[in-house]
XYZ file of C-alpha atoms in Angstrom:
672
model
C 63.856 110.545 98.161
C 63.402 106.895 99.378
C 60.175 106.534 97.752
C 61.429 107.545 94.780
C 63.993 104.995 94.871
C 61.372 102.277 95.783
C 59.184 103.357 92.619
C 62.451 102.974 90.291
C 63.347 99.424 91.890
C 59.676 98.671 91.553
C 59.689 99.391 87.835
C 62.784 96.886 87.398
C 65.212 99.651 86.863
C 68.696 98.058 87.571
C 70.686 98.999 90.604
C 73.397 100.715 88.823
C 71.020 103.231 87.106
C 69.303 103.670 90.567
C 72.687 104.297 91.735
C 73.387 106.928 88.930
C 70.088 108.834 89.711
C 71.384 109.278 93.687
C 74.966 109.983 92.482
C 74.005 112.897 90.252
C 71.145 114.129 92.649
C 68.479 113.607 89.932
C 65.385 113.853 91.987
C 61.591 114.093 90.910
C 61.930 118.046 90.485
C 65.010 117.566 88.320
C 63.159 114.947 86.314
C 60.528 117.174 85.405
C 62.694 119.833 83.822
C 64.934 117.370 81.793
C 64.231 116.630 78.163
C 63.370 113.346 76.674
C 66.653 113.017 75.012
C 68.672 113.462 78.261
C 66.462 111.278 80.454
C 66.665 108.399 77.456
C 70.537 108.443 78.128
C 69.632 106.690 81.808
C 66.130 105.276 80.856
C 66.280 103.839 77.273
C 62.743 102.239 77.316
C 60.011 104.636 76.494
C 57.707 103.022 78.994
C 60.157 103.896 81.976
C 60.237 107.467 80.907
C 56.575 107.881 80.645
C 56.012 106.347 84.020
C 58.858 108.307 85.926
C 57.500 111.609 84.374
C 53.783 110.621 85.515
C 55.104 109.769 88.908
C 56.966 112.871 89.510
C 54.121 115.035 88.400
C 51.699 113.297 90.830
C 54.428 113.549 93.693
C 55.225 117.367 93.325
C 51.573 118.603 92.680
C 50.631 118.685 96.566
C 54.010 119.344 97.809
C 54.352 122.710 95.607
C 51.385 124.147 97.339
C 52.859 123.202 100.567
C 55.974 124.910 100.070
C 54.149 128.152 99.028
C 52.284 127.957 102.204
C 55.418 127.517 104.384
C 57.120 130.614 102.495
C 54.210 132.512 103.254
C 54.103 131.531 106.979
C 57.805 132.302 107.224
C 57.519 135.701 105.664
C 54.936 136.492 108.213
C 56.601 135.192 111.117
C 58.563 138.029 112.984
C 62.468 138.137 112.850
C 64.139 136.207 115.808
C 61.594 133.192 115.632
C 60.458 130.365 113.291
C 57.122 128.454 113.382
C 57.210 124.699 113.746
C 54.209 122.770 112.540
C 52.462 119.740 113.870
C 48.853 119.112 112.623
C 46.836 122.384 113.400
C 49.143 123.271 116.255
C 51.764 125.880 115.889
C 54.894 125.964 118.464
C 57.248 129.139 118.471
C 60.787 127.959 118.505
C 63.904 130.196 118.859
C 66.326 130.643 116.192
C 68.969 128.969 117.859
C 68.712 125.783 115.704
C 70.704 122.730 114.565
C 72.216 122.783 111.145
C 73.082 119.749 109.122
C 76.472 119.167 107.617
C 76.995 117.852 104.087
C 79.365 115.058 103.073
C 81.774 117.561 101.302
C 82.042 119.341 104.695
C 83.104 116.017 106.417
C 79.801 114.763 107.234
C 77.592 112.738 105.026
C 76.550 108.987 105.534
C 78.522 106.575 107.303
C 78.328 102.924 106.638
C 78.803 100.275 109.452
C 77.360 97.131 111.084
C 76.082 96.995 114.524
C 73.751 94.459 116.372
C 70.097 94.830 117.262
C 71.142 94.535 120.769
C 73.124 97.454 120.738
C 72.154 100.600 122.655
C 71.617 104.125 121.558
C 74.743 105.075 123.470
C 76.478 102.359 121.601
C 75.515 104.220 118.491
C 76.446 107.604 119.892
C 79.939 106.297 120.703
C 80.327 104.810 117.162
C 79.214 108.274 115.723
C 81.515 110.171 117.821
C 84.598 108.059 116.601
C 83.421 108.617 113.001
C 82.805 112.539 113.044
C 85.388 113.195 116.127
C 88.493 110.945 114.768
C 91.264 110.945 117.428
C 88.779 113.217 119.618
C 88.735 116.094 117.520
C 87.445 117.698 114.276
C 88.595 120.909 112.272
C 86.148 123.102 114.539
C 87.704 121.861 117.855
C 88.156 118.946 120.163
C 85.380 116.581 121.364
C 85.703 117.864 124.888
C 84.365 121.260 123.695
C 81.133 119.897 122.901
C 77.972 118.369 124.373
C 76.707 115.750 122.474
C 73.220 113.753 122.635
C 71.393 111.443 120.096
C 68.042 112.834 118.766
C 65.340 111.152 116.653
C 63.947 112.669 113.393
C 61.627 114.965 115.493
C 64.535 116.224 117.233
C 63.600 114.692 120.582
C 66.426 113.056 122.633
C 66.607 109.591 122.900
C 66.997 107.151 125.956
C 70.678 106.005 125.843
C 69.835 102.518 127.252
C 67.156 101.819 124.634
C 68.299 99.025 122.278
C 67.967 99.232 118.436
C 65.727 96.357 118.437
C 63.501 97.804 120.966
C 62.870 100.963 119.065
C 62.010 99.279 116.178
C 59.509 97.304 117.838
C 58.354 100.612 119.777
C 57.816 102.606 116.542
C 56.704 99.837 114.211
C 58.987 101.417 111.472
C 61.301 99.767 108.881
C 63.531 102.765 108.636
C 64.863 104.812 111.822
C 66.678 107.923 111.556
C 68.987 109.252 114.498
C 71.163 112.260 114.529
C 74.133 113.180 116.681
C 73.557 116.814 117.999
C 76.510 118.392 119.320
C 76.442 121.806 121.239
C 79.555 123.962 121.707
C 80.420 124.639 125.262
C 80.834 128.276 125.839
C 83.985 128.859 127.956
C 82.720 132.211 128.980
C 79.208 134.184 128.853
C 79.663 137.083 126.520
C 77.645 140.238 127.086
C 75.556 139.669 124.129
C 73.530 136.321 124.224
C 75.314 134.055 121.775
C 74.768 130.324 120.967
C 76.947 127.925 118.913
C 75.249 124.741 118.071
C 76.641 122.033 115.604
C 74.469 119.202 114.604
C 75.644 115.851 112.917
C 72.971 113.488 111.743
C 72.941 109.816 112.383
C 70.258 107.719 110.556
C 69.106 104.380 111.522
C 67.494 102.180 108.954
C 66.213 98.760 108.838
C 68.750 96.218 108.374
C 72.007 96.978 110.013
C 74.288 98.590 107.133
C 74.591 102.192 107.192
C 73.859 103.535 103.432
C 74.319 107.012 101.744
C 71.309 109.372 101.752
C 72.192 113.016 101.111
C 68.144 113.629 101.340
C 67.696 112.237 104.722
C 66.116 115.290 105.851
C 63.206 114.347 103.540
C 61.844 112.128 106.542
C 62.343 114.821 109.039
C 59.040 116.822 110.340
C 58.650 120.417 109.393
C 60.858 121.532 112.336
C 63.732 119.555 110.526
C 62.508 120.983 107.035
C 63.278 124.429 107.996
C 66.915 123.442 108.789
C 69.643 123.526 105.715
C 70.222 120.010 104.414
C 73.680 119.895 105.288
C 73.872 117.087 107.909
C 76.060 113.741 107.734
C 73.725 111.018 107.960
C 74.636 107.401 109.263
C 71.845 104.655 108.444
C 71.903 101.536 110.573
C 69.959 98.792 109.757
C 69.204 95.764 111.870
C 71.089 92.440 110.877
C 68.948 89.455 110.837
C 71.774 87.059 112.318
C 73.173 87.670 115.760
C 76.637 88.146 114.840
C 78.936 90.409 117.272
C 81.463 91.432 114.727
C 81.532 95.195 113.998
C 83.269 96.296 111.072
C 83.438 99.859 109.423
C 82.751 100.052 105.564
C 85.756 102.082 103.982
C 83.082 104.029 101.836
C 83.135 106.559 104.565
C 86.472 107.629 103.377
C 85.295 109.679 100.488
C 86.418 113.029 101.927
C 89.640 111.873 103.425
C 91.691 113.512 104.630
C 89.078 116.098 105.635
C 87.410 113.715 108.013
C 84.594 115.640 109.802
C 84.433 119.524 109.749
C 81.492 120.622 111.657
C 79.173 123.359 110.422
C 79.002 126.179 112.993
C 76.221 128.591 113.536
C 76.437 131.855 115.458
C 72.568 133.043 116.272
C 72.732 136.739 117.593
C 69.673 137.562 119.780
C 70.298 141.024 119.947
C 69.625 143.283 117.223
C 72.131 145.630 115.326
C 70.226 148.622 116.869
C 71.468 147.227 120.486
C 74.514 148.493 122.054
C 76.302 146.644 124.891
C 76.265 149.094 128.086
C 79.632 150.622 128.673
C 79.517 149.485 132.228
C 79.462 145.882 131.182
C 82.013 146.351 128.954
C 84.473 147.746 131.405
C 83.545 145.060 133.683
C 84.167 142.267 131.218
C 87.707 143.841 130.365
C 88.775 144.329 134.150
C 87.755 140.667 134.584
C 89.748 139.461 131.682
C 92.697 141.775 132.893
C 92.395 140.469 136.550
C 92.428 136.620 135.081
C 95.559 137.577 133.252
C 97.474 139.013 136.318
C 96.543 135.803 138.488
C 98.383 133.343 135.859
C 102.129 133.278 136.593
C 104.630 133.422 134.012
C 106.640 130.300 133.212
C 110.019 130.042 134.668
C 112.293 130.117 131.404
C 115.215 128.767 133.419
C 113.173 125.375 134.082
C 111.919 124.922 130.755
C 113.008 122.112 128.675
C 114.430 122.858 125.328
C 113.958 119.955 122.841
C 116.740 119.572 120.221
C 115.935 119.778 116.734
C 115.042 116.450 115.310
C 116.570 115.064 112.117
C 115.652 111.980 110.209
C 118.986 110.377 111.430
C 118.076 110.983 115.126
C 114.347 109.802 114.738
C 115.488 106.516 112.981
C 118.143 105.818 115.425
C 115.462 106.078 118.163
C 113.867 103.313 116.914
C 117.175 101.450 115.798
C 118.236 101.378 119.406
C 115.574 98.558 120.113
C 117.122 96.090 117.583
C 118.233 92.986 119.522
C 121.610 92.190 117.659
C 121.635 88.907 119.724
C 118.528 87.647 117.709
C 118.689 87.061 113.884
C 115.952 86.730 111.332
C 117.238 84.834 108.106
C 116.565 86.438 104.501
C 117.225 83.953 101.854
C 117.252 86.109 98.616
C 116.821 84.799 95.185
C 117.204 87.978 92.732
C 114.451 86.868 90.438
C 111.712 86.812 93.150
C 113.484 89.454 95.611
C 110.074 90.739 97.014
C 108.354 87.248 97.232
C 111.675 86.014 99.377
C 111.097 88.809 101.573
C 107.489 88.394 102.091
C 108.096 84.652 103.064
C 110.888 85.701 105.521
C 108.407 88.465 107.202
C 105.723 86.173 107.224
C 107.716 83.180 108.937
C 106.513 82.133 112.388
C 108.667 83.859 114.917
C 109.645 86.770 112.782
C 110.663 89.730 114.658
C 111.161 93.153 113.107
C 113.546 94.329 116.010
C 115.715 91.313 115.383
C 119.082 91.693 113.294
C 118.454 91.041 109.524
C 120.781 88.452 108.002
C 120.800 87.935 104.152
C 122.056 85.246 101.972
C 121.749 85.298 98.268
C 121.689 82.358 96.077
C 122.282 83.004 92.076
C 119.827 82.083 89.286
C 121.184 78.277 89.531
C 120.711 78.121 93.015
C 124.279 77.931 94.192
C 124.953 79.744 97.553
C 127.180 82.875 97.229
C 128.184 82.578 100.772
C 127.509 86.294 101.602
C 126.203 86.323 105.014
C 125.097 89.876 105.910
C 127.427 92.301 107.960
C 125.654 95.155 106.251
C 126.227 94.958 102.502
C 123.749 92.108 101.547
C 121.053 93.842 103.688
C 121.540 97.261 101.841
C 121.506 95.247 98.475
C 118.299 93.325 99.389
C 116.434 96.528 100.437
C 117.566 98.313 97.121
C 116.437 95.597 95.030
C 113.034 95.089 96.697
C 112.345 98.818 96.645
C 113.511 99.175 93.056
C 110.933 96.024 92.575
C 108.267 98.012 94.269
C 108.384 101.149 92.557
C 108.169 99.581 89.140
C 105.309 97.057 90.355
C 101.572 97.241 89.501
C 100.933 98.232 93.287
C 102.073 101.943 92.312
C 101.662 104.113 89.245
C 102.885 107.034 87.892
C 105.522 107.931 85.124
C 108.274 109.039 87.798
C 106.849 109.724 91.163
C 104.535 106.933 92.153
C 101.007 107.054 93.512
C 99.126 103.862 95.105
C 97.481 101.778 92.443
C 94.633 99.298 92.809
C 95.654 95.915 92.121
C 93.133 93.435 93.127
C 95.454 90.462 93.327
C 97.636 92.253 95.625
C 95.103 93.717 97.686
C 93.772 90.275 98.367
C 97.101 88.826 99.327
C 97.566 91.756 101.551
C 100.778 92.739 99.833
C 100.501 96.273 99.994
C 100.928 95.735 104.070
C 103.940 93.504 103.246
C 105.086 96.672 100.881
C 104.874 99.146 103.927
C 106.346 96.723 106.538
C 109.446 96.101 104.046
C 109.702 100.078 103.683
C 109.819 100.427 107.493
C 112.441 97.616 107.822
C 114.617 99.157 105.309
C 114.514 102.566 106.927
C 115.454 101.331 110.589
C 117.931 98.599 109.542
C 120.123 101.018 107.561
C 118.558 100.306 104.098
C 117.903 103.262 101.528
C 114.985 105.689 101.432
C 112.074 105.472 99.041
C 112.310 108.875 97.006
C 109.742 107.697 94.754
C 106.309 108.616 96.396
C 104.329 111.337 94.777
C 103.178 114.630 96.782
C 99.642 113.087 96.691
C 100.662 109.761 98.323
C 102.820 111.369 101.066
C 99.733 113.710 101.888
C 97.323 110.876 102.299
C 100.054 109.204 104.451
C 100.290 112.129 106.650
C 96.335 112.831 106.771
C 96.939 116.238 104.991
C 95.017 117.699 102.087
C 95.766 116.111 99.030
C 95.572 117.809 95.542
C 95.903 114.887 92.797
C 97.306 115.660 89.610
C 97.355 113.701 86.039
C 100.630 112.196 87.186
C 99.030 110.442 90.094
C 96.634 107.872 87.996
C 97.852 105.125 85.654
C 98.508 105.813 82.043
C 95.290 104.488 80.232
C 93.405 106.583 82.660
C 95.770 109.911 82.209
C 95.296 109.605 78.290
C 91.521 109.464 78.511
C 91.346 112.402 81.001
C 93.984 114.393 79.330
C 91.783 113.886 75.983
C 88.675 115.123 77.740
C 90.478 117.855 79.305
C 91.852 119.434 76.181
C 88.402 118.985 74.282
C 86.856 122.339 73.368
C 83.216 121.366 72.108
C 80.272 120.004 73.930
C 79.649 117.357 71.433
C 83.345 116.068 71.778
C 83.081 115.912 75.301
C 79.845 113.664 75.611
C 81.567 111.571 72.730
C 84.619 111.048 75.036
C 82.466 110.184 78.029
C 80.415 107.866 75.778
C 83.296 105.768 74.460
C 85.126 105.321 78.008
C 83.941 103.721 81.221
C 86.486 105.999 83.031
C 83.876 109.017 83.694
C 81.021 106.319 84.581
C 83.308 104.876 87.114
C 83.839 108.281 88.707
C 80.406 108.898 88.784
C 80.134 111.478 85.900
C 78.074 109.189 83.270
C 76.926 112.399 81.361
C 77.786 116.100 80.851
C 75.142 118.782 80.605
C 76.857 121.650 79.616
C 80.772 122.645 78.821
C 81.254 124.472 82.005
C 81.130 121.150 83.992
C 84.349 120.270 82.058
C 86.969 121.100 85.075
C 84.655 119.801 87.491
C 84.484 116.354 85.869
C 88.231 116.257 85.595
C 88.916 117.013 89.141
C 86.483 114.597 90.237
C 87.734 112.046 88.009
C 91.510 112.587 89.200
C 89.930 112.598 92.948
C 88.056 109.249 92.419
C 91.231 107.277 90.937
C 93.893 109.048 92.702
C 92.270 109.168 96.147
C 89.130 107.477 96.613
C 89.827 104.078 94.844
C 92.848 103.546 96.805
C 91.373 103.795 100.585
C 91.801 99.948 100.949
C 95.386 99.683 99.608
C 96.283 103.059 101.778
C 95.048 101.331 104.841
C 97.049 98.346 104.157
C 100.332 100.369 103.363
C 99.562 102.387 106.569
C 99.423 99.468 108.745
C 102.736 97.870 107.354
C 104.370 101.319 107.714
C 103.824 101.429 111.397
C 106.042 98.310 111.851
C 108.720 99.139 114.547
C 106.526 102.399 115.213
C 107.582 104.226 112.277
C 104.396 105.491 110.991
C 104.035 107.298 114.266
C 106.832 109.079 113.756
C 106.087 109.860 110.220
C 102.661 111.450 111.119
C 104.498 113.420 113.971
C 107.350 114.776 111.756
C 105.960 114.739 108.122
C 108.281 117.374 107.042
C 111.370 115.567 108.168
C 110.326 112.347 106.553
C 109.139 113.896 103.324
C 112.616 114.105 101.877
C 113.318 110.302 101.922
C 109.933 109.606 100.808
C 109.474 112.139 97.922
C 112.562 114.341 97.419
C 115.221 113.128 94.560
C 118.505 112.958 96.206
C 121.192 113.591 93.524
C 124.720 111.979 93.891
C 127.698 114.392 93.133
C 131.282 113.768 92.705
C 131.781 116.020 95.683
C 129.451 113.762 97.889
C 131.313 110.836 96.619
C 134.763 112.421 97.421
C 133.832 113.326 101.015
C 132.138 110.054 101.458
C 135.315 107.804 100.980
C 138.290 107.819 103.327
C 141.559 107.148 101.640
C 143.873 104.748 103.014
C 147.336 105.530 101.882
C 150.777 103.866 102.758
C 153.594 105.725 104.044
C 154.756 108.973 102.181
C 158.154 108.786 99.839
C 157.489 105.096 99.148
C 157.208 103.744 95.483
C 153.751 102.212 96.568
C 152.368 105.745 97.438
C 153.556 107.241 94.148
C 151.177 104.858 92.349
C 148.515 105.725 94.737
C 148.755 109.174 94.204
C 148.473 108.540 90.501
C 145.490 106.246 90.652
C 143.609 108.545 92.927
C 144.041 111.328 90.583
C 142.596 108.992 88.181
C 139.559 108.025 90.262
C 138.683 111.649 90.870
C 138.665 112.361 87.279
C 136.498 109.308 86.454
C 134.078 110.240 89.299
C 133.863 113.940 87.690
C 133.231 112.354 84.298
C 130.471 110.201 85.775
C 128.769 113.348 86.924
C 129.391 115.418 83.943
C 128.946 112.999 80.710
C 125.109 111.626 80.770
C 125.989 109.494 77.934
C 128.230 107.099 80.065
C 127.008 103.463 80.632
C 128.085 103.994 84.140
C 126.696 106.477 86.684
C 127.542 107.538 90.202
C 124.916 105.422 91.851
C 126.344 102.450 89.960
C 129.672 103.477 91.569
C 127.927 103.502 95.094
C 126.070 100.196 94.516
C 129.462 98.641 93.544
C 131.227 99.817 96.704
C 128.467 99.621 99.277
C 125.418 97.764 98.067
C 123.102 100.968 98.049
C 122.558 103.254 95.018
C 122.234 106.414 97.611
C 123.189 107.570 101.099
C 121.010 105.667 103.343
C 119.109 107.810 105.863
C 120.718 106.243 108.754
C 124.026 106.499 106.960
C 126.700 103.897 106.737
C 127.735 101.863 110.059
C 131.411 102.506 108.825
C 132.821 105.233 106.772
C 133.672 103.706 103.304
C 137.352 103.553 102.604
C 139.382 103.414 99.190
C 142.547 101.071 99.288
C 144.853 99.645 96.786
C 145.518 96.359 95.221
C 149.272 96.315 95.427
C 149.499 92.566 95.995
C 147.362 91.675 93.009
C 148.339 92.466 89.410
C 144.680 93.179 88.722
C 143.363 95.702 86.253
C 139.869 95.800 87.901
C 138.506 97.107 91.070
C 137.119 94.954 94.133
C 134.759 95.807 96.670
C 133.738 94.513 99.976
C 130.295 96.041 100.495
C 130.149 94.521 104.076
C 133.429 96.218 105.371
C 132.710 99.117 102.781
C 136.091 98.990 101.339
C 136.580 99.751 97.502
C 140.335 98.331 96.377
C 141.493 100.254 93.237
C 143.931 98.790 90.753
C 147.369 100.364 90.539
C 148.629 98.826 87.159
C 147.357 101.460 84.917
C 149.702 104.551 83.541
C 147.176 106.023 81.678
C 143.788 107.404 82.465
C 142.036 105.911 79.296
C 143.028 102.414 80.607
C 141.981 103.109 83.885
C 138.277 104.430 82.835
C 137.960 101.390 80.491
C 138.563 98.844 83.118
C 136.351 100.880 85.869
C 133.439 101.063 83.209
C 133.810 97.444 82.515
C 133.567 96.467 86.392
C 131.024 98.941 87.352
C 128.778 97.943 84.080
C 129.079 94.125 84.781
C 129.046 94.069 88.637
C 125.785 96.087 89.656
C 124.578 93.185 92.020
C 126.077 91.698 95.087
C 127.858 88.637 95.060
C 129.427 89.608 91.495
C 131.575 92.556 92.454
């Protein structure tokens, strides 16, 4: 495939077109069966099409006979053995063999940068980090495998050999290494059974790992007999002597699957062979003896963990807050997120220090609201609402990450994650607007993107393509939009590919394209150790990230503690009447969707938060009464969590009208 790519570039074919050939797996055999009209889509110039047809015909002519010869030889070889060719010699090799792992199974090419002075052992360690993240893959832990580095001829490499020395020794411009991993058998079964996985690591000429699904083309005949399912890593020696090692995020293409090993079991006994009964009896008795020697656990000494709740998890982190140290947030409502970013980036900022918030109005006049809880909750509520509607997220209701170049360059996804973590740990509200796809990506789980996870323009184009019924209509839609070309689907050959293209487009825009924003967001979420808890207890955190929490009249009634005066007094009689009005008012807010005021508005007025914080309120909110003031409107103190109701109303209609006016015109702290 490399010679084919070199030929294309030698003809002056643009790199974008060459990449399309690679992405669509268009190789010489495929070109020979393509019609001129189909090939014209990629190569509009007649000369290029004629030249590439001639090249492919020349390349395939000798290989066809070679393939037939190998097939004949394979058919004549007895079962249980394969023949490896090298010149005119033949070597019998047992069928226990390495098998490659494709990208879709967690392998594929990895892209990194590495020094020319690095040793083969260094390359092996980097490969282990890539294919065994956190020490394991879906097939088992790294400790369950023996690993070694081999070259294209499957010969083990010297661990102390440097990349530069290997280039000099071989006089090649491209080296291909493979990480061969062999399963360590825990016990020897009666029948000889071998489990071997093979992961490929290709090292090429200039230090950058590049994607090459056809790396097996460079392998000798032994490797040609292997299935082409191997994740390849290509390393190119850099001209400079930089010691920086950076990982290219393009190896996230199968996130969150990571590396899934491909395990092959080779049975050397035939189906006619039977395990002797005496061996089977010995094996069973050995297992029973082993079980008897293992003592049963002492249940009385076993520590029973208490069930975790979101409140207990956050309190475990909150206890590290130093109330003697304060971080000041000066908030201007028209740029609330920018104000928070400046505060978090200030030298000396400590996320574990107590947060103190001071608001200023649009004219810059201080409101004098020094935080005792209410302003902090108000700041987090406004900031999270701003994030929800910002260009960093997309979706009609539930939100997925959206790629915003300006925000990515300024590291704003990190700041968004940091602000979310601070809100949860310092008593602010939860998110409740993350989509299932985004939360799955955060938790390193399998994500199944939907149309709601992509931005509106892409969603409309994808829906139009999904609803089309004719092949010509599908081709017209693809030709008129860049959406599918960006996703790797510039053409459609037949109508049966429609669903594949839809799913591939969804995955590209909802998963693959947001890798770097996701990395920044995760780094920010790990402020104060929150992300570690999230990964450990994803089901507990899911409610505050994804689930819509609906306030009810019952929740509001149970939330507030009513502070009455002495029974039997005139003031108590007024309080009883007002409480009756207030309860009816709460029921009306719940039942009447046309009302301009909602239950969250009422909670904002009284507490500064539009929902119940995951950590709860530091004090139980109270309802008190304005006996000393002849006021028609309620007064709230969000710091002390007190809602004071007027007692001058003698009719429910007047009470409701004034409450609506107050709630509707005082939805922000400092104006209550």
